[in-house]
mmCIF file of C-alpha atoms in Angstrom:
data_model
loop_
_atom_site.group_PDB
_atom_site.id
_atom_site.type_symbol
_atom_site.label_atom_id
_atom_site.label_comp_id
_atom_site.label_asym_id
_atom_site.label_seq_id
_atom_site.Cartn_x
_atom_site.Cartn_y
_atom_site.Cartn_z
ATOM 1 C CA MET A 202 0.000 0.000 0.000
ATOM 2 C CA ASP A 203 2.823 2.331 0.856
ATOM 3 C CA ILE A 204 4.344 1.818 -2.564
ATOM 4 C CA LYS A 205 1.104 2.584 -4.389
ATOM 5 C CA ARG A 206 0.542 5.637 -2.247
ATOM 6 C CA TYR A 207 4.043 6.841 -2.948
ATOM 7 C CA GLN A 208 3.514 6.381 -6.686
ATOM 8 C CA ARG A 209 0.253 8.354 -6.589
ATOM 9 C CA GLU A 210 1.860 11.185 -4.691
ATOM 10 C CA SER A 211 4.847 11.234 -7.051
ATOM 11 C CA LEU A 212 2.555 11.358 -10.043
ATOM 12 C CA ARG A 213 0.595 14.203 -8.486
ATOM 13 C CA ASP A 214 3.798 16.129 -7.788
ATOM 14 C CA GLU A 215 4.991 15.642 -11.333
ATOM 15 C CA LYS A 216 1.696 16.940 -12.719
ATOM 16 C CA GLY A 217 1.912 19.942 -10.437
ATOM 17 C CA MET A 218 5.454 20.656 -11.621
ATOM 18 C CA ILE A 219 4.413 20.330 -15.241
ATOM 19 C CA LEU A 220 1.558 22.753 -14.623
ATOM 20 C CA VAL A 221 3.888 25.266 -12.986
ATOM 21 C CA VAL A 222 6.444 24.991 -15.786
ATOM 22 C CA SER A 223 3.698 25.287 -18.400
ATOM 23 C CA LEU A 224 2.308 28.382 -16.732
ATOM 24 C CA MET A 225 5.791 29.885 -16.572
ATOM 25 C CA MET A 226 6.377 29.161 -20.256
ATOM 26 C CA ILE A 227 3.016 30.645 -21.196
ATOM 27 C CA SER A 228 3.834 33.748 -19.137
ATOM 28 C CA ALA A 229 7.225 34.031 -20.794
ATOM 29 C CA LEU A 230 5.673 33.710 -24.247
ATOM 30 C CA LEU A 231 3.041 36.294 -23.380
ATOM 31 C CA LEU A 232 5.772 38.634 -22.134
ATOM 32 C CA LEU A 233 7.821 38.099 -25.267
ATOM 33 C CA GLY A 234 4.781 38.680 -27.441
ATOM 34 C CA THR A 235 3.839 41.837 -25.604
ATOM 35 C CA THR A 236 7.429 43.114 -25.850
ATOM 36 C CA ALA A 237 7.525 42.336 -29.551
ATOM 37 C CA VAL A 238 4.238 44.144 -30.114
ATOM 38 C CA MET A 239 5.442 47.135 -28.085
ATOM 39 C CA THR A 240 8.777 47.177 -29.921
ATOM 40 C CA SER A 241 7.081 46.881 -33.287
ATOM 41 C CA THR A 242 4.639 49.638 -32.391
ATOM 42 C CA THR A 243 7.476 51.860 -31.186
ATOM 43 C CA ASP A 244 9.460 51.198 -34.366
ATOM 44 C CA MET A 245 6.432 52.025 -36.464
ATOM 45 C CA LYS A 246 5.953 55.274 -34.571
ATOM 46 C CA ILE A 247 9.636 56.143 -34.965
ATOM 47 C CA ASN A 248 9.487 55.395 -38.682
ATOM 48 C CA ALA A 249 6.293 57.401 -39.063
ATOM 49 C CA ASN A 250 7.781 60.352 -37.171
ATOM 50 C CA TYR A 251 10.945 60.141 -39.258
ATOM 51 C CA LYS A 252 8.918 60.065 -42.473
ATOM 52 C CA THR A 253 6.768 63.047 -41.533
ATOM 53 C CA GLY A 254 9.881 64.880 -40.305
ATOM 54 C CA ILE A 255 11.519 64.365 -43.700
ATOM 55 C CA GLN A 256 8.355 65.538 -45.437
ATOM 56 C CA ALA A 257 8.270 68.664 -43.278
ATOM 57 C CA TYR A 258 11.975 69.290 -43.986
ATOM 58 C CA TYR A 259 11.488 69.130 -47.744
ATOM 59 C CA ALA A 260 8.396 71.304 -47.459
ATOM 60 C CA ALA A 261 10.573 73.928 -45.730
ATOM 61 C CA GLU A 262 13.154 73.573 -48.511
ATOM 62 C CA ALA A 263 10.351 74.149 -51.035
ATOM 63 C CA GLY A 264 9.618 77.469 -49.356
ATOM 64 C CA LEU A 265 13.286 78.441 -49.554
ATOM 65 C CA GLU A 266 13.497 77.559 -53.230
ATOM 66 C CA GLU A 267 10.370 79.532 -54.054
ATOM 67 C CA ALA A 268 11.860 82.562 -52.305
ATOM 68 C CA ARG A 269 15.099 81.997 -54.206
ATOM 69 C CA ALA A 270 13.240 81.863 -57.525
ATOM 70 C CA ARG A 271 11.054 84.902 -56.866
ATOM 71 C CA LEU A 272 13.978 87.072 -55.757
ATOM 72 C CA ARG A 273 15.970 86.495 -58.951
ATOM 73 C CA ALA A 274 16.957 89.621 -60.836
ATOM 74 C CA THR A 275 15.732 87.968 -64.037
ATOM 75 C CA PHE A 276 12.480 86.264 -63.094
ATOM 76 C CA LEU A 277 11.885 82.883 -64.724
ATOM 77 C CA PRO A 278 8.243 81.696 -64.526
ATOM 78 C CA ALA A 279 9.444 78.208 -65.502
ATOM 79 C CA THR A 280 10.792 77.809 -61.950
ATOM 80 C CA GLY A 281 7.206 77.421 -60.732
ATOM 81 C CA ALA A 282 7.113 80.645 -58.724
ATOM 82 C CA THR A 283 4.042 82.836 -59.092
ATOM 83 C CA GLY A 284 5.702 86.242 -59.449
ATOM 84 C CA ARG A 285 8.912 88.104 -58.775
ATOM 85 C CA ILE A 286 9.390 89.775 -55.392
ATOM 86 C CA VAL A 287 10.675 93.314 -55.922
ATOM 87 C CA ASP A 288 12.597 94.918 -53.081
ATOM 88 C CA LEU A 289 11.564 98.590 -53.282
ATOM 89 C CA SER A 290 13.270 99.534 -49.993
ATOM 90 C CA PRO A 291 16.774 98.010 -50.103
ATOM 91 C CA THR A 292 18.084 100.344 -47.390
ATOM 92 C CA SER A 293 15.159 99.893 -44.999
ATOM 93 C CA ALA A 294 15.668 97.746 -41.901
ATOM 94 C CA THR A 295 11.911 97.080 -41.678
ATOM 95 C CA TRP A 296 11.346 95.759 -45.223
ATOM 96 C CA SER A 297 9.907 92.250 -45.382
ATOM 97 C CA ALA A 298 8.042 89.891 -47.685
ATOM 98 C CA SER A 299 6.246 86.583 -47.258
ATOM 99 C CA ILE A 300 5.981 83.467 -49.378
ATOM 100 C CA CYS A 301 2.958 81.184 -49.595
ATOM 101 C CA PRO A 302 1.153 81.828 -46.299
ATOM 102 C CA THR A 303 -1.491 79.315 -47.442
ATOM 103 C CA CYS A 304 0.452 76.980 -49.768
ATOM 104 C CA THR A 305 -0.822 73.400 -49.373
ATOM 105 C CA TYR A 306 0.132 70.309 -51.337
ATOM 106 C CA THR A 307 -2.029 67.246 -50.706
ATOM 107 C CA SER A 308 -0.512 63.809 -51.255
ATOM 108 C CA SER A 309 -2.295 60.452 -50.984
ATOM 109 C CA GLN A 310 -1.388 60.332 -47.291
ATOM 110 C CA SER A 311 -1.278 63.841 -45.874
ATOM 111 C CA ALA A 312 -1.228 67.581 -46.512
ATOM 112 C CA ILE A 313 2.192 69.275 -46.753
ATOM 113 C CA THR A 314 2.414 73.024 -46.215
ATOM 114 C CA TYR A 315 5.080 75.685 -46.001
ATOM 115 C CA THR A 316 5.390 79.359 -45.206
ATOM 116 C CA ALA A 317 8.409 81.622 -45.590
ATOM 117 C CA SER A 318 9.387 85.122 -44.528
ATOM 118 C CA ILE A 319 12.090 87.344 -46.049
ATOM 119 C CA VAL A 320 13.914 90.232 -44.390
ATOM 120 C CA HIS A 321 17.159 92.104 -44.965
ATOM 121 C CA SER A 322 20.139 90.447 -43.320
ATOM 122 C CA THR A 323 21.980 92.688 -40.855
ATOM 123 C CA ASN A 324 25.202 92.585 -38.872
ATOM 124 C CA ALA A 325 25.469 92.563 -35.074
ATOM 125 C CA GLY A 326 25.103 96.334 -35.025
ATOM 126 C CA GLY A 327 21.873 96.256 -37.030
ATOM 127 C CA SER A 328 23.378 97.599 -40.278
ATOM 128 C CA ILE A 329 21.985 96.144 -43.514
ATOM 129 C CA LEU A 330 24.372 93.799 -45.311
ATOM 130 C CA TYR A 331 25.133 93.734 -49.032
ATOM 131 C CA TYR A 332 27.258 91.409 -51.174
ATOM 132 C CA TRP A 333 29.419 92.936 -53.905
ATOM 133 C CA ASP A 334 32.963 93.956 -54.778
ATOM 134 C CA ALA A 335 33.045 97.253 -52.886
ATOM 135 C CA ASN A 336 36.860 97.644 -52.969
ATOM 136 C CA GLY A 337 37.317 96.728 -56.652
ATOM 137 C CA ASP A 338 39.688 93.794 -56.121
ATOM 138 C CA GLY A 339 37.507 91.390 -58.093
ATOM 139 C CA THR A 340 36.272 89.420 -55.057
ATOM 140 C CA PRO A 341 32.758 90.116 -53.684
ATOM 141 C CA GLU A 342 32.418 90.412 -49.926
ATOM 142 C CA ARG A 343 29.889 91.189 -47.206
ATOM 143 C CA THR A 344 29.722 94.926 -46.747
ATOM 144 C CA THR A 345 27.499 97.599 -45.251
ATOM 145 C CA THR A 346 28.122 99.818 -48.301
ATOM 146 C CA ALA A 347 24.783 99.968 -50.124
ATOM 147 C CA LYS A 348 24.482 98.675 -53.688
ATOM 148 C CA THR A 349 21.282 98.368 -55.710
ATOM 149 C CA ASP A 350 19.960 94.778 -55.953
ATOM 150 C CA MET A 351 22.881 93.448 -53.896
ATOM 151 C CA ASN A 352 21.124 92.925 -50.539
ATOM 152 C CA ILE A 353 21.722 89.795 -48.510
ATOM 153 C CA TYR A 354 18.338 88.311 -47.573
ATOM 154 C CA LEU A 355 17.522 86.271 -44.478
ATOM 155 C CA VAL A 356 14.834 83.728 -45.384
ATOM 156 C CA THR A 357 13.054 81.645 -42.739
ATOM 157 C CA SER A 358 10.894 78.803 -44.042
ATOM 158 C CA THR A 359 8.686 76.461 -41.982
ATOM 159 C CA GLY A 360 7.377 73.216 -43.443
ATOM 160 C CA SER A 361 4.603 71.084 -41.922
ATOM 161 C CA ALA A 362 3.441 67.527 -42.582
ATOM 162 C CA SER A 363 1.021 65.433 -40.455
ATOM 163 C CA GLY A 364 1.848 67.281 -37.274
ATOM 164 C CA ALA A 365 5.616 67.391 -37.875
ATOM 165 C CA GLN A 366 7.288 70.756 -38.366
ATOM 166 C CA LYS A 367 10.741 71.868 -39.567
ATOM 167 C CA THR A 368 12.098 75.400 -39.781
ATOM 168 C CA ILE A 369 15.164 76.303 -41.869
ATOM 169 C CA GLU A 370 16.882 79.671 -41.980
ATOM 170 C CA ILE A 371 19.286 80.675 -44.736
ATOM 171 C CA GLU A 372 21.014 83.753 -46.104
ATOM 172 C CA MET A 373 20.894 84.245 -49.862
ATOM 173 C CA THR A 374 21.954 86.947 -52.282
ATOM 174 C CA ARG A 375 21.983 87.698 -55.970
ATOM 175 C CA LEU A 376 25.342 87.226 -57.651
ATOM 176 C CA PRO A 377 26.898 90.640 -58.252
ATOM 177 C CA PRO A 378 28.234 91.586 -61.696
ATOM 178 C CA ILE A 379 31.789 90.455 -62.302
ATOM 179 C CA THR A 380 34.202 93.308 -61.723
ATOM 180 C CA VAL A 381 35.400 94.688 -65.071
ATOM 181 C CA PRO A 382 37.304 97.998 -64.623
ATOM 182 C CA GLY A 383 37.221 98.777 -68.351
ATOM 183 C CA PRO A 384 37.134 97.135 -71.761
ATOM 184 C CA LEU A 385 40.788 96.144 -71.189
ATOM 185 C CA TYR A 386 42.324 95.390 -67.781
ATOM 186 C CA VAL A 387 45.987 94.316 -67.768
ATOM 187 C CA GLU A 388 48.667 93.527 -65.202
ATOM 188 C CA ALA A 389 51.598 93.375 -67.626
ATOM 189 C CA ASN A 390 53.380 95.561 -70.164
ATOM 190 C CA THR A 391 50.986 96.110 -73.048
ATOM 191 C CA LYS A 392 51.298 97.076 -76.713
ATOM 192 C CA ILE A 393 48.310 98.441 -78.628
ATOM 193 C CA MET A 394 48.946 98.456 -82.352
ATOM 194 C CA GLY A 395 47.312 99.250 -85.707
ATOM 195 C CA SER A 396 45.117 101.974 -87.146
ATOM 196 C CA SER A 397 42.176 99.551 -87.303
ATOM 197 C CA THR A 398 42.386 98.824 -83.580
ATOM 198 C CA SER A 399 39.970 100.589 -81.217
ATOM 199 C CA ILE A 400 39.409 100.231 -77.479
ATOM 200 C CA VAL A 401 36.437 102.230 -76.216
ATOM 201 C CA GLY A 402 35.558 102.637 -72.526
ATOM 202 C CA THR A 403 32.433 104.700 -73.137
ATOM 203 C CA ASP A 404 29.527 102.454 -72.160
ATOM 204 C CA GLY A 405 27.896 101.402 -75.406
ATOM 205 C CA CYS A 406 24.859 100.034 -73.533
ATOM 206 C CA GLY A 407 24.316 102.526 -70.716
ATOM 207 C CA THR A 408 25.960 105.222 -68.635
ATOM 208 C CA ASP A 409 28.631 103.249 -66.737
ATOM 209 C CA ASN A 410 31.564 104.796 -68.580
ATOM 210 C CA LYS A 411 35.054 103.384 -67.944
ATOM 211 C CA PRO A 412 38.670 104.157 -68.841
ATOM 212 C CA GLY A 413 39.761 102.605 -72.133
ATOM 213 C CA VAL A 414 42.656 100.663 -70.593
ATOM 214 C CA VAL A 415 43.227 99.980 -66.881
ATOM 215 C CA THR A 416 46.662 98.781 -65.803
ATOM 216 C CA THR A 417 48.075 97.941 -62.381
ATOM 217 C CA LEU A 418 51.435 99.228 -63.588
ATOM 218 C CA ALA A 419 52.442 102.749 -64.539
ATOM 219 C CA GLY A 420 50.490 104.230 -67.423
ATOM 220 C CA THR A 421 53.720 104.382 -69.440
ATOM 221 C CA THR A 422 53.775 100.550 -69.614
ATOM 222 C CA VAL A 423 50.876 100.765 -72.093
ATOM 223 C CA THR A 424 52.416 101.807 -75.413
ATOM 224 C CA GLN A 425 50.751 102.574 -78.743
ATOM 225 C CA SER A 426 51.912 102.314 -82.313
ATOM 226 C CA GLY A 427 50.182 102.650 -85.678
ATOM 227 C CA ASN A 428 47.539 105.166 -84.490
ATOM 228 C CA PRO A 429 45.054 102.918 -82.676
ATOM 229 C CA VAL A 430 41.974 104.502 -81.052
ATOM 230 C CA VAL A 431 41.965 104.342 -77.243
ATOM 231 C CA ALA A 432 39.025 106.227 -75.735
ATOM 232 C CA GLY A 433 37.585 106.491 -72.251
ATOM 233 C CA THR A 434 37.584 108.551 -69.070
ATOM 234 C CA PRO A 435 40.578 108.667 -69.061
ATOM 235 C CA PRO A 436 41.867 106.704 -72.084
ATOM 236 C CA ILE A 437 44.513 104.958 -69.938
ATOM 237 C CA ALA A 438 44.297 104.672 -66.148
ATOM 238 C CA SER A 439 46.749 103.295 -63.625
ATOM 239 C CA SER A 440 44.880 101.492 -60.835
ATOM 240 C CA SER A 441 46.033 100.527 -57.361
ATOM 241 C CA ALA A 442 43.319 97.856 -57.152
ATOM 242 C CA ASN A 443 45.233 94.775 -58.213
ATOM 243 C CA MET A 444 42.526 92.214 -58.861
ATOM 244 C CA ASN A 445 43.036 88.543 -58.011
ATOM 245 C CA VAL A 446 42.361 87.195 -61.503
ATOM 246 C CA ASN A 447 43.071 83.612 -60.455
ATOM 247 C CA ALA A 448 40.455 83.755 -57.706
ATOM 248 C CA MET A 449 37.980 85.410 -60.061
ATOM 249 C CA LEU A 450 38.493 82.659 -62.620
ATOM 250 C CA ASP A 451 38.205 79.944 -59.970
ATOM 251 C CA SER A 452 34.855 81.352 -58.825
ATOM 252 C CA GLN A 453 33.419 80.918 -62.347
ATOM 253 C CA LYS A 454 35.017 77.772 -63.753
ATOM 254 C CA GLY A 455 32.870 75.395 -61.700
ATOM 255 C CA ALA A 456 29.809 76.511 -63.674
ATOM 256 C CA ALA A 457 31.458 75.983 -67.083
ATOM 257 C CA ASN A 458 29.339 74.116 -69.612
ATOM 258 C CA TYR A 459 32.345 73.743 -71.949
ATOM 259 C CA SER A 460 35.623 72.594 -70.373
ATOM 260 C CA TYR A 461 38.967 71.739 -71.989
ATOM 261 C CA ASP A 462 42.109 70.474 -70.267
ATOM 262 C CA TYR A 463 45.537 70.634 -71.931
ATOM 263 C CA THR A 464 49.123 70.554 -70.705
ATOM 264 C CA SER A 465 50.689 71.807 -73.955
ATOM 265 C CA ASN A 466 50.004 74.576 -76.466
ATOM 266 C CA GLN A 467 46.871 73.981 -78.523
ATOM 267 C CA VAL A 468 45.259 75.460 -81.651
ATOM 268 C CA MET A 469 41.480 75.343 -82.153
ATOM 269 C CA THR A 470 39.840 76.559 -85.367
ATOM 270 C CA GLY A 471 36.295 77.704 -86.082
ATOM 271 C CA MET A 472 34.928 77.174 -82.573
ATOM 272 C CA HIS A 473 31.432 78.488 -81.839
ATOM 273 C CA TRP A 474 29.975 78.877 -78.351
ATOM 274 C CA GLY A 475 27.318 81.326 -79.527
ATOM 275 C CA THR A 476 27.222 83.951 -82.275
ATOM 276 C CA PRO A 477 27.196 87.658 -81.393
ATOM 277 C CA VAL A 478 24.916 89.682 -83.656
ATOM 278 C CA MET A 479 26.400 92.839 -85.172
ATOM 279 C CA VAL A 480 24.289 95.712 -86.474
ATOM 280 C CA VAL A 481 24.590 95.660 -90.258
ATOM 281 C CA GLY A 482 26.257 98.799 -91.590
ATOM 282 C CA ALA A 483 26.968 100.203 -88.102
ATOM 283 C CA PRO A 484 30.474 101.280 -87.021
ATOM 284 C CA ASP A 485 32.715 98.594 -85.569
ATOM 285 C CA THR A 486 32.448 100.267 -82.162
ATOM 286 C CA THR A 487 28.699 99.523 -82.004
ATOM 287 C CA PRO A 488 28.019 96.849 -79.324
ATOM 288 C CA SER A 489 26.904 93.418 -80.447
ATOM 289 C CA THR A 490 24.004 91.493 -78.897
ATOM 290 C CA CYS A 491 23.517 87.841 -77.995
ATOM 291 C CA ASP A 492 20.434 85.711 -77.438
ATOM 292 C CA VAL A 493 22.194 82.803 -75.691
ATOM 293 C CA SER A 494 20.367 82.277 -72.398
ATOM 294 C CA PRO A 495 21.893 81.551 -70.010
ATOM 295 C CA PRO A 496 25.295 82.719 -71.290
ATOM 296 C CA ASN A 497 27.870 80.014 -71.985
ATOM 297 C CA ILE A 498 30.902 79.594 -69.751
ATOM 298 C CA VAL A 499 33.918 78.198 -71.627
ATOM 299 C CA TYR A 500 36.925 77.097 -69.560
ATOM 300 C CA PHE A 501 40.397 76.227 -70.835
ATOM 301 C CA ASN A 502 42.675 74.727 -68.200
ATOM 302 C CA MET A 503 46.154 75.235 -69.628
ATOM 303 C CA HIS A 504 47.688 74.727 -66.162
ATOM 304 C CA ASP A 505 49.395 78.139 -66.241
ATOM 305 C CA THR A 506 52.110 76.650 -68.455
ATOM 306 C CA SER A 507 50.756 76.754 -72.003
ATOM 307 C CA SER A 508 48.496 78.698 -74.351
ATOM 308 C CA ILE A 509 45.340 78.181 -76.338
ATOM 309 C CA LYS A 510 45.166 79.721 -79.817
ATOM 310 C CA LEU A 511 41.752 80.396 -81.342
ATOM 311 C CA SER A 512 41.630 80.997 -85.078
ATOM 312 C CA GLY A 513 39.377 80.646 -88.087
ATOM 313 C CA GLY A 514 36.495 82.887 -87.070
ATOM 314 C CA SER A 515 35.738 81.534 -83.599
ATOM 315 C CA SER A 516 32.944 83.175 -81.594
ATOM 316 C CA GLY A 517 31.005 82.997 -78.373
ATOM 317 C CA CYS A 518 28.503 84.533 -75.959
ATOM 318 C CA GLY A 519 29.205 84.479 -72.233
ATOM 319 C CA ILE A 520 32.464 84.024 -70.330
ATOM 320 C CA LEU A 521 35.710 82.739 -71.818
ATOM 321 C CA LEU A 522 38.098 81.571 -69.077
ATOM 322 C CA VAL A 523 41.725 80.677 -69.797
ATOM 323 C CA ASP A 524 44.015 79.393 -67.054
ATOM 324 C CA GLY A 525 47.160 80.176 -69.037
ATOM 325 C CA ASP A 526 47.806 82.346 -72.121
ATOM 326 C CA LEU A 527 45.357 83.216 -74.896
ATOM 327 C CA GLU A 528 46.201 83.984 -78.520
ATOM 328 C CA VAL A 529 43.545 84.983 -81.059
ATOM 329 C CA SER A 530 44.200 85.233 -84.771
ATOM 330 C CA GLY A 531 41.924 85.598 -87.765
ATOM 331 C CA GLY A 532 38.298 86.676 -87.413
ATOM 332 C CA PHE A 533 36.808 86.537 -83.928
ATOM 333 C CA SER A 534 33.740 87.820 -82.082
ATOM 334 C CA TRP A 535 32.681 87.639 -78.455
ATOM 335 C CA ASN A 536 29.888 89.112 -76.368
ATOM 336 C CA GLY A 537 30.539 89.073 -72.626
ATOM 337 C CA LEU A 538 33.822 88.672 -70.779
ATOM 338 C CA ILE A 539 37.217 87.168 -71.601
ATOM 339 C CA MET A 540 39.282 86.391 -68.491
ATOM 340 C CA VAL A 541 42.861 85.122 -68.764
ATOM 341 C CA THR A 542 45.321 84.454 -65.934
ATOM 342 C CA GLY A 543 48.318 84.958 -68.243
ATOM 343 C CA SER A 544 48.908 87.086 -71.325
ATOM 344 C CA VAL A 545 46.556 87.978 -74.180
ATOM 345 C CA THR A 546 47.592 88.383 -77.809
ATOM 346 C CA PHE A 547 45.319 89.496 -80.666
ATOM 347 C CA THR A 548 46.989 89.432 -84.073
ATOM 348 C CA GLY A 549 45.994 89.441 -87.730
ATOM 349 C CA GLY A 550 45.443 91.660 -90.743
ATOM 350 C CA ALA A 551 42.818 94.271 -91.560
ATOM 351 C CA ALA A 552 40.544 91.636 -93.082
ATOM 352 C CA ASP A 553 40.552 89.582 -89.871
ATOM 353 C CA LYS A 554 37.960 91.583 -87.985
ATOM 354 C CA LYS A 555 37.667 90.976 -84.261
ATOM 355 C CA ASN A 556 34.737 92.390 -82.326
ATOM 356 C CA ILE A 557 34.508 92.086 -78.557
ATOM 357 C CA THR A 558 31.581 93.605 -76.682
ATOM 358 C CA GLY A 559 32.062 93.584 -72.912
ATOM 359 C CA GLY A 560 35.579 93.358 -71.574
ATOM 360 C CA VAL A 561 38.931 91.587 -71.387
ATOM 361 C CA VAL A 562 40.649 90.921 -68.035
ATOM 362 C CA ALA A 563 44.248 89.696 -68.268
ATOM 363 C CA GLY A 564 46.382 88.698 -65.299
ATOM 364 C CA ASN A 565 50.111 88.340 -64.951
ATOM 365 C CA GLU A 566 51.370 84.878 -64.075
ATOM 366 C CA VAL A 567 55.034 85.708 -64.647
ATOM 367 C CA ASP A 568 57.391 88.616 -64.034
ATOM 368 C CA ALA A 569 55.865 91.840 -65.407
ATOM 369 C CA SER A 570 59.081 92.664 -67.199
ATOM 370 C CA LEU A 571 58.777 89.468 -69.240
ATOM 371 C CA ASP A 572 55.024 89.159 -69.732
ATOM 372 C CA LEU A 573 53.456 91.132 -72.585
ATOM 373 C CA ASP A 574 49.915 91.694 -73.791
ATOM 374 C CA VAL A 575 49.593 92.545 -77.473
ATOM 375 C CA ILE A 576 46.356 94.110 -78.697
ATOM 376 C CA GLY A 577 46.181 94.564 -82.445
ATOM 377 C CA GLY A 578 45.102 92.732 -85.554
ATOM 378 C CA SER A 579 42.081 94.880 -86.422
ATOM 379 C CA ILE A 580 40.186 94.567 -83.158
ATOM 380 C CA SER A 581 37.238 96.571 -81.860
ATOM 381 C CA LEU A 582 36.915 96.228 -78.092
ATOM 382 C CA VAL A 583 33.857 98.038 -76.704
ATOM 383 C CA TYR A 584 32.740 98.190 -73.084
ATOM 384 C CA CYS A 585 29.076 97.331 -72.546
ATOM 385 C CA SER A 586 27.581 97.207 -69.047
ATOM 386 C CA THR A 587 24.623 95.115 -70.236
ATOM 387 C CA ALA A 588 26.893 92.426 -71.659
ATOM 388 C CA ILE A 589 28.719 92.237 -68.298
ATOM 389 C CA ASN A 590 25.648 92.394 -66.052
ATOM 390 C CA ASN A 591 23.816 89.713 -68.031
ATOM 391 C CA LEU A 592 26.538 87.199 -67.159
ATOM 392 C CA THR A 593 25.286 86.863 -63.576
ATOM 393 C CA ALA A 594 21.775 88.340 -63.704
ATOM 394 C CA GLN A 595 20.186 85.063 -64.777
ATOM 395 C CA GLN A 596 21.955 82.893 -62.233
ATOM 396 C CA PRO A 597 20.069 81.697 -59.140
ATOM 397 C CA LEU A 598 20.701 83.362 -55.811
ATOM 398 C CA LYS A 599 23.759 82.194 -53.884
ATOM 399 C CA ARG A 600 23.173 80.435 -50.559
ATOM 400 C CA MET A 601 25.544 82.003 -48.047
ATOM 401 C CA SER A 602 24.549 80.277 -44.789
ATOM 402 C CA TRP A 603 22.178 77.514 -43.615
ATOM 403 C CA LYS A 604 20.727 76.662 -40.224
ATOM 404 C CA GLU A 605 17.921 74.384 -39.062
ATOM 405 C CA GLN A 606 16.230 75.926 -36.067
ATOM 406 C CA GLY A 607 16.214 73.736 -32.991
ATOM 407 C CA MET A 608 19.488 72.009 -33.887
#
């Protein structure tokens, strides 16, 4: 009897243990399931918050880009903006404008909105800031010296999406015109030759008259032979503002839509990067026009050791950049700016007409006593403020600073 009783009690104990273990396992599984559900729910919430945060961020960026488009000097409706914002009080500390106070874009999931405000950027002392080359060295800078259309704007844009909100604050400004002291700026000894050569600093497109030739050396380093015409106020000027031509070129070459890279002298014939239009029957000193929009930027990287020679009636509209020396022979026409870090040589006969509307800026990569710019070969070089200003007027505003509020 004792044995049977013992067996029954053992069996009962084993069943009790199994029940306890089973209950513990069920509890553990329930706990794991609950944790998994909570983790999954938390992950879903995190992902949803991240997604709406990204949507709100891009909505804020949309507000910034609309402000950027509507503040352009040359308004382009194709950017999607509804109308240009005109700053009629560039020197007023209280001027402001707003963008899209009720803009709403509805997706399949949620509504995305943005608003933006625009004010004049100021320094710590409350003075309005502008961005342009106030000291004439060729490099734009922040300055409190007023300049029309050269304000720095502080734009604050807030984007919203499904309860999420992001606010971004940036400074932006229009790109100032490239500094061109006159139709010909040189930093080396210069010869101007030929009776069919003319360099005219009188603004053929406005009232921004310039000297005919501006040199960083003494005026006597610019010599003339063969009765060329050099006109301006004055015809030849010696300037103490030695521009950093290399830095100026570097600031433009990144936007080049035509780029060439050579380590030895090269000759290119009959190249066309646009065709300037001359007025039929008008004097050679009449400015040309161009309908290339936006203007082309042509960059030759000659590594400061070699030259590019253009011949055979080459032409262009925009900016011609040469990191080295430039030689032009035969017919040639250009509307805009030619910028060369080294020397410039124009040669040819009376039949090889060369017409440049805008300006030529030539640097001096070697000793001034050895470097030499030669301007001749039947060239007509006419300053035109419109041709210079158009080079940057159509470009989008430059972002100068960026900050996400709350970071």
